[in-house]
mmCIF file with all atom_site columns, C-alpha atoms in Angstrom:
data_model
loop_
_atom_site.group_PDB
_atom_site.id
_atom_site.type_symbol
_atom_site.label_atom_id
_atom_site.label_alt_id
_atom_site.label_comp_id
_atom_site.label_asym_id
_atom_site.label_entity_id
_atom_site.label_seq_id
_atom_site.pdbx_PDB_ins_code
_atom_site.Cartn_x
_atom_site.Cartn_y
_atom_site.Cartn_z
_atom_site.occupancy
_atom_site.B_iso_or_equiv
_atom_site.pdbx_formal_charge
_atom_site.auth_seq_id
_atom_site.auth_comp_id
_atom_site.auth_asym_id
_atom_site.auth_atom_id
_atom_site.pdbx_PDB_model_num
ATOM 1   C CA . UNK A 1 1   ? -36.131 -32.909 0.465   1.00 59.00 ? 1   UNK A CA 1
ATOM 2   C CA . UNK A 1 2   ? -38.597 -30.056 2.122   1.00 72.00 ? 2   UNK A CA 1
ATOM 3   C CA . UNK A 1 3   ? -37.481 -31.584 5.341   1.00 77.00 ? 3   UNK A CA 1
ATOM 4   C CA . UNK A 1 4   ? -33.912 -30.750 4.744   1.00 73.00 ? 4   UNK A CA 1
ATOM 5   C CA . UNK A 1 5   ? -34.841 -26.969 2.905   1.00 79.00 ? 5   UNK A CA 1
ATOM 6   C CA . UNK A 1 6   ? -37.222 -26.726 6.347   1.00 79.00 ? 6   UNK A CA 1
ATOM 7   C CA . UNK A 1 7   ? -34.860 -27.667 8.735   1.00 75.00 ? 7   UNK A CA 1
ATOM 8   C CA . UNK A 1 8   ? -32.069 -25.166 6.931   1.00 78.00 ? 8   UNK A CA 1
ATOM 9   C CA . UNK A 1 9   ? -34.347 -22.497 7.044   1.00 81.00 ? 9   UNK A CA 1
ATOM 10  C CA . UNK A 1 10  ? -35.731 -23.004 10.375  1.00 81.00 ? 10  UNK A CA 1
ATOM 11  C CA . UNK A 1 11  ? -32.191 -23.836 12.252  1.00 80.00 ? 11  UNK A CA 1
ATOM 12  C CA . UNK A 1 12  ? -29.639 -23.332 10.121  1.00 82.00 ? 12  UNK A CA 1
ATOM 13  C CA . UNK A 1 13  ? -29.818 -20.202 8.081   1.00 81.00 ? 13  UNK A CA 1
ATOM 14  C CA . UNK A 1 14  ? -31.100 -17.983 10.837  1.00 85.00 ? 14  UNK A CA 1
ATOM 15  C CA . UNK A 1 15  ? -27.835 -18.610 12.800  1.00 82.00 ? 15  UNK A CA 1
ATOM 16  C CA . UNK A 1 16  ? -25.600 -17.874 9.999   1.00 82.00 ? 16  UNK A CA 1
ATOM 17  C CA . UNK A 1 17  ? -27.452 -14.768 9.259   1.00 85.00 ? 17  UNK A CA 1
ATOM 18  C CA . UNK A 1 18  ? -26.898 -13.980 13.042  1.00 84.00 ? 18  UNK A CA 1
ATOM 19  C CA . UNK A 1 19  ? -22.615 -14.145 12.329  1.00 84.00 ? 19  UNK A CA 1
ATOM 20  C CA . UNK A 1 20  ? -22.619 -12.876 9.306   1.00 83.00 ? 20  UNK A CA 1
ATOM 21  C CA . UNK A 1 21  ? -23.959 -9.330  10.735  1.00 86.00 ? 21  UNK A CA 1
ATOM 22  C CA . UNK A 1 22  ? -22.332 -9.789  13.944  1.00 90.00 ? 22  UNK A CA 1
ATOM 23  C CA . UNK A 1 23  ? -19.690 -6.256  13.824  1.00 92.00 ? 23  UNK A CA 1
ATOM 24  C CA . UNK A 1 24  ? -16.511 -7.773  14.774  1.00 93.00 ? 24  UNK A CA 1
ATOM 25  C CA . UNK A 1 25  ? -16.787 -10.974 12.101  1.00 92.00 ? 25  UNK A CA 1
ATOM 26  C CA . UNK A 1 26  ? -17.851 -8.835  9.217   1.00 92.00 ? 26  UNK A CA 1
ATOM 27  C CA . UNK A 1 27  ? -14.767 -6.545  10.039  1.00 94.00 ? 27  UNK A CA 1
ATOM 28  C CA . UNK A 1 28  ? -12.978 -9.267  10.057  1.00 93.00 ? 28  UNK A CA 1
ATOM 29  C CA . UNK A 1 29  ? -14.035 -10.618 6.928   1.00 93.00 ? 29  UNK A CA 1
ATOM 30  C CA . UNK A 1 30  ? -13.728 -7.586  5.057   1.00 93.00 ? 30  UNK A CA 1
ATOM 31  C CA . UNK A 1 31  ? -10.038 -7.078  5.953   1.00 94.00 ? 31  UNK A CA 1
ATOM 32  C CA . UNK A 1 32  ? -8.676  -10.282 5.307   1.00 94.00 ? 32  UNK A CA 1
ATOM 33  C CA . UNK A 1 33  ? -10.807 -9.923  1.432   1.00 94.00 ? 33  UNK A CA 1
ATOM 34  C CA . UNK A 1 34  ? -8.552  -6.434  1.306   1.00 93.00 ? 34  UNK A CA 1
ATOM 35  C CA . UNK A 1 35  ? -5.438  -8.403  1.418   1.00 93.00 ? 35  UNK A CA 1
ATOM 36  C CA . UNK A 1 36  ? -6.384  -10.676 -1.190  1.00 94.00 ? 36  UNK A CA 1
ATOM 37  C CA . UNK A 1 37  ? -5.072  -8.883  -3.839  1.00 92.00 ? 37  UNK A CA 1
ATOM 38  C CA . UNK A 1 38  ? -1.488  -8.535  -2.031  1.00 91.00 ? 38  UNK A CA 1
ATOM 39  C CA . UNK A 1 39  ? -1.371  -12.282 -1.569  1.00 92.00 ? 39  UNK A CA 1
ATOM 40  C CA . UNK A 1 40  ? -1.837  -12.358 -5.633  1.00 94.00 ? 40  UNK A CA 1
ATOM 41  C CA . UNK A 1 41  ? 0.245   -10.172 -6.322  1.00 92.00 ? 41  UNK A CA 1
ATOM 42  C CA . UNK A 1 42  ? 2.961   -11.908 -3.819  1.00 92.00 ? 42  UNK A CA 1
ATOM 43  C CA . UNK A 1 43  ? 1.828   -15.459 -5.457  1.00 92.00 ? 43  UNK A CA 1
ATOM 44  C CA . UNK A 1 44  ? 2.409   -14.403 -8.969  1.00 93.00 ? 44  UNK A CA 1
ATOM 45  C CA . UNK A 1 45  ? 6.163   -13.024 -8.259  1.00 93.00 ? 45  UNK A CA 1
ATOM 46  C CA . UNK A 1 46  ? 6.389   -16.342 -6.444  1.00 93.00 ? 46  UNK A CA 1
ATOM 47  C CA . UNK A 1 47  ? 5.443   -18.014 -9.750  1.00 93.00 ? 47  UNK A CA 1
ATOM 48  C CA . UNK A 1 48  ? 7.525   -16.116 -11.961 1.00 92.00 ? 48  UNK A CA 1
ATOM 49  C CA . UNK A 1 49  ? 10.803  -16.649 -9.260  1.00 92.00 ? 49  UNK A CA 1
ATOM 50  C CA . UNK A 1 50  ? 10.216  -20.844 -9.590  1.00 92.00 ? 50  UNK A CA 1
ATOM 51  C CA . UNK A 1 51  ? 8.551   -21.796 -12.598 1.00 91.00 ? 51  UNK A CA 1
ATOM 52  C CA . UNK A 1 52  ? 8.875   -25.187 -13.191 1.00 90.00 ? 52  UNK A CA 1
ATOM 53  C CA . UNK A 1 53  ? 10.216  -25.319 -16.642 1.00 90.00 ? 53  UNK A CA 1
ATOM 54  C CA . UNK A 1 54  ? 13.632  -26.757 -17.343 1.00 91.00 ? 54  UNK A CA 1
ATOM 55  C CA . UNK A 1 55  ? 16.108  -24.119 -17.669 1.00 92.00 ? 55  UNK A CA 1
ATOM 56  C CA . UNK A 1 56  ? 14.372  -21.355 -16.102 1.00 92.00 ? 56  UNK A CA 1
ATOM 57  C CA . UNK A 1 57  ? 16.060  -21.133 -13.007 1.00 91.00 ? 57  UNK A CA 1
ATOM 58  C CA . UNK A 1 58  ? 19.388  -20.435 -15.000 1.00 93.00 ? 58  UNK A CA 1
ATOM 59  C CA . UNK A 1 59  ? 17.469  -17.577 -17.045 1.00 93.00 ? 59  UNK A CA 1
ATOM 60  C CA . UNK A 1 60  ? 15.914  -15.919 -14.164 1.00 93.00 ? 60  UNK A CA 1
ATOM 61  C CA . UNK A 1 61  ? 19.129  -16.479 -11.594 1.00 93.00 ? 61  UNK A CA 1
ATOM 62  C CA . UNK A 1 62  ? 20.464  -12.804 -12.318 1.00 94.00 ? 62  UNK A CA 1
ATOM 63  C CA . UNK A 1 63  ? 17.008  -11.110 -11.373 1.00 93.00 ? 63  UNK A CA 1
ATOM 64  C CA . UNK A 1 64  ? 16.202  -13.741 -8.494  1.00 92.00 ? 64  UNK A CA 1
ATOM 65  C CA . UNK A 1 65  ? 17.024  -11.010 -5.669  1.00 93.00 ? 65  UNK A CA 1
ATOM 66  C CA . UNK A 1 66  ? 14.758  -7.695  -7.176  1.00 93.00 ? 66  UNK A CA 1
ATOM 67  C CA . UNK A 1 67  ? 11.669  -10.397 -8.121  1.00 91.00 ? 67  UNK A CA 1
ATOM 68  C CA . UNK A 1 68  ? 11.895  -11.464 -4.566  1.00 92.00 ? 68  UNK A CA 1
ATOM 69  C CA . UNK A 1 69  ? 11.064  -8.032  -2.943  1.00 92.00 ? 69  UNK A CA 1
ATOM 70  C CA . UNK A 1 70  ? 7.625   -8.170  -3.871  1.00 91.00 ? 70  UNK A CA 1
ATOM 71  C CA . UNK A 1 71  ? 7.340   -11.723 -2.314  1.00 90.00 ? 71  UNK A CA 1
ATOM 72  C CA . UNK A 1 72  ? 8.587   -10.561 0.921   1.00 89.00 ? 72  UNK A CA 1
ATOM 73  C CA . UNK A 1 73  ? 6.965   -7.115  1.306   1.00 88.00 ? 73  UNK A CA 1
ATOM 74  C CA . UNK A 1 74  ? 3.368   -8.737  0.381   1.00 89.00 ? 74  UNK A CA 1
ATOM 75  C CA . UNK A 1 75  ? 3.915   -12.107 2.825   1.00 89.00 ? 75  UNK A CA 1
ATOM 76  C CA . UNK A 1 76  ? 6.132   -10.616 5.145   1.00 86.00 ? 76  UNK A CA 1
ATOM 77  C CA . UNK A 1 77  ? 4.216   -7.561  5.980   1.00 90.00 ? 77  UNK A CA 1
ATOM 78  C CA . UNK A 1 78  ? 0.787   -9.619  5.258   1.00 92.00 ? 78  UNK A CA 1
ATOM 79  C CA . UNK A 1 79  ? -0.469  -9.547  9.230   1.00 92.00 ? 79  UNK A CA 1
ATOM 80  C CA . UNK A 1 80  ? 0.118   -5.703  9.705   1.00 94.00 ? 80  UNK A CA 1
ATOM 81  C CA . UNK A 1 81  ? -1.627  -5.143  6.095   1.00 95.00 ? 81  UNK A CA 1
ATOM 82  C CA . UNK A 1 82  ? -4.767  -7.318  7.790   1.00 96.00 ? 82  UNK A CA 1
ATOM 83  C CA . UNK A 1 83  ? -4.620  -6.186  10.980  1.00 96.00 ? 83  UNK A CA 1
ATOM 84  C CA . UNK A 1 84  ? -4.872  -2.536  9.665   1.00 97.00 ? 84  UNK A CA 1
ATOM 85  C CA . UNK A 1 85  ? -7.478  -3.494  7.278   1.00 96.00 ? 85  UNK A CA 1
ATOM 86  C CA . UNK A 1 86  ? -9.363  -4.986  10.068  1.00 97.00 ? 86  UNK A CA 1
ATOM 87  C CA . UNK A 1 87  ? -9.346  -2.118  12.159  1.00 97.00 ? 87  UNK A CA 1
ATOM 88  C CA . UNK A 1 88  ? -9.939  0.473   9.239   1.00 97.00 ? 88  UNK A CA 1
ATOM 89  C CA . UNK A 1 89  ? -13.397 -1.860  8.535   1.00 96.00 ? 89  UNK A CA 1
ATOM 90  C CA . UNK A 1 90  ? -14.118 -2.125  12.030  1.00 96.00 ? 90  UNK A CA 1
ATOM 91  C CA . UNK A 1 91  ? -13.732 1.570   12.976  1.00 96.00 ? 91  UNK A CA 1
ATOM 92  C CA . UNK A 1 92  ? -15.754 2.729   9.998   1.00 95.00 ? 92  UNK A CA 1
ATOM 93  C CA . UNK A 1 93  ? -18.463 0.248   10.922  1.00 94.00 ? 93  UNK A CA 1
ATOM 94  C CA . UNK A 1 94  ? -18.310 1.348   14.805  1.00 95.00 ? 94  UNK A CA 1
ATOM 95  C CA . UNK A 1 95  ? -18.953 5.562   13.347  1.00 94.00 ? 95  UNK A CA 1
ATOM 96  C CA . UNK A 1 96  ? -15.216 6.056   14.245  1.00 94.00 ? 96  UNK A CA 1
ATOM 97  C CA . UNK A 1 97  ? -12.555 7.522   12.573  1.00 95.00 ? 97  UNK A CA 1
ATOM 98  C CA . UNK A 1 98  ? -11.276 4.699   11.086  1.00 95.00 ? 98  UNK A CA 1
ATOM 99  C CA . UNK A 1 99  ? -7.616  5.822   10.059  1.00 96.00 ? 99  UNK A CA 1
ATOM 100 C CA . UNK A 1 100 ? -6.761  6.659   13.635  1.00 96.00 ? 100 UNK A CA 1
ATOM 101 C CA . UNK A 1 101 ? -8.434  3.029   14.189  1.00 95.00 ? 101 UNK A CA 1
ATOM 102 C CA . UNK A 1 102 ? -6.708  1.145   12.065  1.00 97.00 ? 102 UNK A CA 1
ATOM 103 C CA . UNK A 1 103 ? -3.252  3.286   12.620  1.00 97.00 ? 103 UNK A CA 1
ATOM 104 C CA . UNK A 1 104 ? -3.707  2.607   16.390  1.00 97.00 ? 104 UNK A CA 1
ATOM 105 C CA . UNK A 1 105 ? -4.193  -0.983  16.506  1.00 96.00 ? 105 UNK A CA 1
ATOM 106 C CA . UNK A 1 106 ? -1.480  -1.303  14.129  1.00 96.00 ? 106 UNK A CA 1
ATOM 107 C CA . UNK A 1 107 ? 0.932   0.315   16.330  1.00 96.00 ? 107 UNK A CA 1
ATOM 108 C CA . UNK A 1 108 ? -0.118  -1.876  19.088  1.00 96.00 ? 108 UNK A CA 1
ATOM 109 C CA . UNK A 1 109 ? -0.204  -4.785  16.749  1.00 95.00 ? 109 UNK A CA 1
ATOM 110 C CA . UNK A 1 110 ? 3.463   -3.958  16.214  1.00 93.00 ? 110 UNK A CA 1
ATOM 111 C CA . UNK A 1 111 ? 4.740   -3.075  19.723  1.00 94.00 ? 111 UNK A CA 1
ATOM 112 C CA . UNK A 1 112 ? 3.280   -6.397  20.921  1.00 92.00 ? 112 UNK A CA 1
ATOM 113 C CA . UNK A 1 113 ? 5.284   -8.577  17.738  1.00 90.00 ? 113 UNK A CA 1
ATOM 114 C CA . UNK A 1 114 ? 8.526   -6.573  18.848  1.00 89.00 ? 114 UNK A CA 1
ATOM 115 C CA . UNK A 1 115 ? 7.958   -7.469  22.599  1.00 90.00 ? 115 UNK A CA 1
ATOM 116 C CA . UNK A 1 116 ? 7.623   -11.047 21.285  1.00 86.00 ? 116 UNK A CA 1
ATOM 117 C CA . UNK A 1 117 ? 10.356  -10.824 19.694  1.00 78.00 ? 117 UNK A CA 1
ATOM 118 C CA . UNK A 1 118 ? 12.507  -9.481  22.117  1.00 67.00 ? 118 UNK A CA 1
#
């Protein structure tokens, strides 16, 4: 066992130490744990739309449309809300200002989906 714990200290852990500071992968993982909470809230309207009881699809039927709109405006708009949380980390970690960061590589974010799209 003090083989493994050496070799994982000697090899291993230094090198994950190494990407978890890098910049660009902490910024990273910091935006996509901001948008956690939208993909809850997203999952939970999800939940309430289909629950698998008998019946239930009758009862909620009339209210199916409105408890959709959360649904779509979390997992619909989900990349823009990570890439601007991305870039918001990222420029406050670079000594930026990290609104115009995060505004900035949004609106490229979004000129290169609509040229995509196009």
């Amino acid at each position: 066992m003090n083989r493994v714990t050496g070799l994982l200290n000697k090899r291993i852990v230094p090198a994950l130490t190494a990407l978890s500071e890098n910049t660009y992968l902490s910024a990273i993982r910091a935006g996509m744990v901001s948008v956690v909470p939208l993909t809850i809230i997203g999952g939970l309207f999800i939940i309430v739309c289909f629950l698998p009881v008998a019946g239930w699809d009758k009862i909620v039927a009339p209210w199916l449309q409105l408890l959709q709109v959360p649904v779509i405006a979390t997992f619909g708009l989900l990349s823009v809300f990570a890439c601007f949380a991305i870039a918001y980390d990222l420029g406050k970690q670079l000594k930026q200002e990290a609104i115009v960061s995060a505004t900035m590589a949004t609106l490229v974010f979004l000129m290169i989906q609509l040229k995509l799209g196009a």
